[in-house]
């Protein structure tokens, strides 16, 4: 694939330790890609010191207002999440890789990008013939996809991110009236709907390790932690570093 026409994207704001997490993720990513290939969509709330720190990474900082109305991921939490990942669709490069702030790149990420596909992600949840999940697709006349992508590590090739832009924005602003258990993965439901007509490859566990599932995979490409409610970003990272041998 053409590495020169590939961009790596983060989206973050100055809240809940996201900047600290992103700094660590970016430092590991820069072992494999040039800093100018990294784009950071920086959304409210802003902080001048954080912005200067992010600029010092060499990445391009793109300040954006929130792209959607706030929504809550759990009935017990306030409406404080936004569909900010859709900002990646504004990148003009042919290939776009999205990474959550709480990821660490441990091996050559370019190897995961090889292959003939338009979209690649790891399934977060497989629904098989769940009637309510299928109804989401039927009601919107979309091809059926029986799994929801984990949106912490996404790969779009051949301008696929541009193909889905309008649909993803539309679906993420709809009331999809669907929820897995106690958590509302609204942005990911919308993403599944938007990508369902693309040429899709599923990531393997070694491509994208989901550590909150207590997965233990040596020599993986991307390790992904998820900040637990009530955990500080600092303590989370300390625990994480102690678990990874490649930081010895």
PDB file of N, CA and C in Angstrom, residues 180-222:
ATOM      1  N   UNK A 180     -26.664  -2.368  23.923  1.00  0.00           N
ATOM      2  CA  UNK A 180     -26.132  -3.642  24.368  1.00  0.00           C
ATOM      3  C   UNK A 180     -25.970  -3.590  25.880  1.00  0.00           C
ATOM      4  N   UNK A 181     -26.785  -4.345  26.606  1.00  0.00           N
ATOM      5  CA  UNK A 181     -26.694  -4.360  28.057  1.00  0.00           C
ATOM      6  C   UNK A 181     -26.905  -2.983  28.645  1.00  0.00           C
ATOM      7  N   UNK A 182     -26.009  -2.573  29.556  1.00  0.00           N
ATOM      8  CA  UNK A 182     -26.131  -1.285  30.225  1.00  0.00           C
ATOM      9  C   UNK A 182     -25.388  -0.169  29.491  1.00  0.00           C
ATOM     10  N   UNK A 183     -24.670  -0.514  28.421  1.00  0.00           N
ATOM     11  CA  UNK A 183     -23.819   0.464  27.741  1.00  0.00           C
ATOM     12  C   UNK A 183     -24.386   0.817  26.378  1.00  0.00           C
ATOM     13  N   UNK A 184     -24.403   2.098  26.081  1.00  0.00           N
ATOM     14  CA  UNK A 184     -24.893   2.580  24.796  1.00  0.00           C
ATOM     15  C   UNK A 184     -23.702   2.927  23.896  1.00  0.00           C
ATOM     16  N   UNK A 185     -23.356   2.012  22.995  1.00  0.00           N
ATOM     17  CA  UNK A 185     -22.248   2.233  22.057  1.00  0.00           C
ATOM     18  C   UNK A 185     -22.791   2.921  20.802  1.00  0.00           C
ATOM     19  N   UNK A 186     -23.455   4.022  20.993  1.00  0.00           N
ATOM     20  CA  UNK A 186     -24.209   4.670  19.917  1.00  0.00           C
ATOM     21  C   UNK A 186     -23.364   4.920  18.671  1.00  0.00           C
ATOM     22  N   UNK A 187     -22.179   5.466  18.861  1.00  0.00           N
ATOM     23  CA  UNK A 187     -21.318   5.790  17.716  1.00  0.00           C
ATOM     24  C   UNK A 187     -20.907   4.543  16.953  1.00  0.00           C
ATOM     25  N   UNK A 188     -20.736   3.433  17.669  1.00  0.00           N
ATOM     26  CA  UNK A 188     -20.336   2.184  17.025  1.00  0.00           C
ATOM     27  C   UNK A 188     -21.510   1.512  16.307  1.00  0.00           C
ATOM     28  N   UNK A 189     -22.712   1.660  16.845  1.00  0.00           N
ATOM     29  CA  UNK A 189     -23.871   1.152  16.112  1.00  0.00           C
ATOM     30  C   UNK A 189     -23.987   1.881  14.775  1.00  0.00           C
ATOM     31  N   UNK A 190     -23.820   3.203  14.825  1.00  0.00           N
ATOM     32  CA  UNK A 190     -23.901   4.007  13.607  1.00  0.00           C
ATOM     33  C   UNK A 190     -22.802   3.626  12.630  1.00  0.00           C
ATOM     34  N   UNK A 191     -21.613   3.343  13.148  1.00  0.00           N
ATOM     35  CA  UNK A 191     -20.502   2.938  12.286  1.00  0.00           C
ATOM     36  C   UNK A 191     -20.797   1.617  11.596  1.00  0.00           C
ATOM     37  N   UNK A 192     -21.339   0.654  12.329  1.00  0.00           N
ATOM     38  CA  UNK A 192     -21.684  -0.641  11.729  1.00  0.00           C
ATOM     39  C   UNK A 192     -22.658  -0.462  10.567  1.00  0.00           C
ATOM     40  N   UNK A 193     -23.649   0.385  10.763  1.00  0.00           N
ATOM     41  CA  UNK A 193     -24.611   0.662   9.696  1.00  0.00           C
ATOM     42  C   UNK A 193     -23.930   1.296   8.488  1.00  0.00           C
ATOM     43  N   UNK A 194     -23.007   2.208   8.749  1.00  0.00           N
ATOM     44  CA  UNK A 194     -22.375   2.956   7.662  1.00  0.00           C
ATOM     45  C   UNK A 194     -21.416   2.117   6.833  1.00  0.00           C
ATOM     46  N   UNK A 195     -20.710   1.167   7.466  1.00  0.00           N
ATOM     47  CA  UNK A 195     -19.684   0.399   6.746  1.00  0.00           C
ATOM     48  C   UNK A 195     -20.204  -0.909   6.170  1.00  0.00           C
ATOM     49  N   UNK A 196     -21.457  -1.248   6.417  1.00  0.00           N
ATOM     50  CA  UNK A 196     -21.927  -2.601   6.113  1.00  0.00           C
ATOM     51  C   UNK A 196     -21.880  -2.958   4.624  1.00  0.00           C
ATOM     52  N   UNK A 197     -21.789  -1.964   3.743  1.00  0.00           N
ATOM     53  CA  UNK A 197     -21.708  -2.269   2.313  1.00  0.00           C
ATOM     54  C   UNK A 197     -20.287  -2.172   1.768  1.00  0.00           C
ATOM     55  N   UNK A 198     -19.295  -2.050   2.660  1.00  0.00           N
ATOM     56  CA  UNK A 198     -17.904  -1.988   2.237  1.00  0.00           C
ATOM     57  C   UNK A 198     -17.297  -3.391   2.173  1.00  0.00           C
ATOM     58  N   UNK A 199     -16.105  -3.473   1.582  1.00  0.00           N
ATOM     59  CA  UNK A 199     -15.336  -4.718   1.601  1.00  0.00           C
ATOM     60  C   UNK A 199     -14.597  -4.760   2.938  1.00  0.00           C
ATOM     61  N   UNK A 200     -15.032  -5.654   3.835  1.00  0.00           N
ATOM     62  CA  UNK A 200     -14.604  -5.632   5.232  1.00  0.00           C
ATOM     63  C   UNK A 200     -13.708  -6.821   5.567  1.00  0.00           C
ATOM     64  N   UNK A 201     -12.655  -6.561   6.330  1.00  0.00           N
ATOM     65  CA  UNK A 201     -11.840  -7.604   6.936  1.00  0.00           C
ATOM     66  C   UNK A 201     -11.942  -7.465   8.457  1.00  0.00           C
ATOM     67  N   UNK A 202     -12.016  -8.573   9.150  1.00  0.00           N
ATOM     68  CA  UNK A 202     -12.025  -8.558  10.606  1.00  0.00           C
ATOM     69  C   UNK A 202     -10.593  -8.650  11.134  1.00  0.00           C
ATOM     70  N   UNK A 203     -10.260  -7.778  12.073  1.00  0.00           N
ATOM     71  CA  UNK A 203      -8.956  -7.870  12.721  1.00  0.00           C
ATOM     72  C   UNK A 203      -8.889  -9.113  13.599  1.00  0.00           C
ATOM     73  N   UNK A 204      -7.689  -9.650  13.719  1.00  0.00           N
ATOM     74  CA  UNK A 204      -7.443 -10.755  14.628  1.00  0.00           C
ATOM     75  C   UNK A 204      -7.106 -10.201  16.011  1.00  0.00           C
ATOM     76  N   UNK A 205      -7.145 -11.068  17.008  1.00  0.00           N
ATOM     77  CA  UNK A 205      -6.849 -10.650  18.374  1.00  0.00           C
ATOM     78  C   UNK A 205      -5.454 -10.047  18.465  1.00  0.00           C
ATOM     79  N   UNK A 206      -4.499 -10.589  17.707  1.00  0.00           N
ATOM     80  CA  UNK A 206      -3.128 -10.086  17.763  1.00  0.00           C
ATOM     81  C   UNK A 206      -3.011  -8.695  17.137  1.00  0.00           C
ATOM     82  N   UNK A 207      -3.926  -8.361  16.233  1.00  0.00           N
ATOM     83  CA  UNK A 207      -3.925  -7.023  15.634  1.00  0.00           C
ATOM     84  C   UNK A 207      -4.347  -5.970  16.648  1.00  0.00           C
ATOM     85  N   UNK A 208      -5.305  -6.322  17.500  1.00  0.00           N
ATOM     86  CA  UNK A 208      -5.925  -5.349  18.398  1.00  0.00           C
ATOM     87  C   UNK A 208      -6.324  -6.072  19.681  1.00  0.00           C
ATOM     88  N   UNK A 209      -5.490  -5.961  20.688  1.00  0.00           N
ATOM     89  CA  UNK A 209      -5.724  -6.647  21.963  1.00  0.00           C
ATOM     90  C   UNK A 209      -6.623  -5.795  22.848  1.00  0.00           C
ATOM     91  N   UNK A 210      -7.727  -6.367  23.296  1.00  0.00           N
ATOM     92  CA  UNK A 210      -8.667  -5.681  24.178  1.00  0.00           C
ATOM     93  C   UNK A 210      -8.353  -6.086  25.619  1.00  0.00           C
ATOM     94  N   UNK A 211      -7.574  -5.274  26.286  1.00  0.00           N
ATOM     95  CA  UNK A 211      -7.046  -5.701  27.577  1.00  0.00           C
ATOM     96  C   UNK A 211      -8.083  -5.763  28.683  1.00  0.00           C
ATOM     97  N   UNK A 212      -9.182  -4.999  28.548  1.00  0.00           N
ATOM     98  CA  UNK A 212     -10.194  -5.061  29.613  1.00  0.00           C
ATOM     99  C   UNK A 212     -10.906  -6.409  29.605  1.00  0.00           C
ATOM    100  N   UNK A 213     -10.712  -7.195  28.552  1.00  0.00           N
ATOM    101  CA  UNK A 213     -11.210  -8.573  28.547  1.00  0.00           C
ATOM    102  C   UNK A 213     -10.191  -9.529  29.155  1.00  0.00           C
ATOM    103  N   UNK A 214      -9.151  -8.952  29.716  1.00  0.00           N
ATOM    104  CA  UNK A 214      -8.064  -9.735  30.316  1.00  0.00           C
ATOM    105  C   UNK A 214      -7.368 -10.606  29.274  1.00  0.00           C
ATOM    106  N   UNK A 215      -7.282 -10.095  28.058  1.00  0.00           N
ATOM    107  CA  UNK A 215      -6.582 -10.813  27.003  1.00  0.00           C
ATOM    108  C   UNK A 215      -5.075 -10.664  27.188  1.00  0.00           C
ATOM    109  N   UNK A 216      -4.372 -11.746  27.047  1.00  0.00           N
ATOM    110  CA  UNK A 216      -2.913 -11.753  27.173  1.00  0.00           C
ATOM    111  C   UNK A 216      -2.325 -12.272  25.871  1.00  0.00           C
ATOM    112  N   UNK A 217      -1.813 -11.355  25.055  1.00  0.00           N
ATOM    113  CA  UNK A 217      -1.294 -11.710  23.730  1.00  0.00           C
ATOM    114  C   UNK A 217       0.116 -11.137  23.596  1.00  0.00           C
ATOM    115  N   UNK A 218       1.135 -12.006  23.449  1.00  0.00           N
ATOM    116  CA  UNK A 218       2.497 -11.492  23.274  1.00  0.00           C
ATOM    117  C   UNK A 218       2.715 -10.960  21.859  1.00  0.00           C
ATOM    118  N   UNK A 219       3.557  -9.953  21.744  1.00  0.00           N
ATOM    119  CA  UNK A 219       3.994  -9.437  20.445  1.00  0.00           C
ATOM    120  C   UNK A 219       2.837  -8.998  19.561  1.00  0.00           C
ATOM    121  N   UNK A 220       1.826  -8.403  20.151  1.00  0.00           N
ATOM    122  CA  UNK A 220       0.691  -7.898  19.369  1.00  0.00           C
ATOM    123  C   UNK A 220       1.060  -6.553  18.733  1.00  0.00           C
ATOM    124  N   UNK A 221       0.171  -6.089  17.851  1.00  0.00           N
ATOM    125  CA  UNK A 221       0.414  -4.815  17.177  1.00  0.00           C
ATOM    126  C   UNK A 221      -0.093  -3.637  18.003  1.00  0.00           C
ATOM    127  N   UNK A 222      -1.347  -3.713  18.441  1.00  0.00           N
ATOM    128  CA  UNK A 222      -1.933  -2.628  19.222  1.00  0.00           C
ATOM    129  C   UNK A 222      -2.547  -3.196  20.497  1.00  0.00           C
TER     130      UNK A 222
END
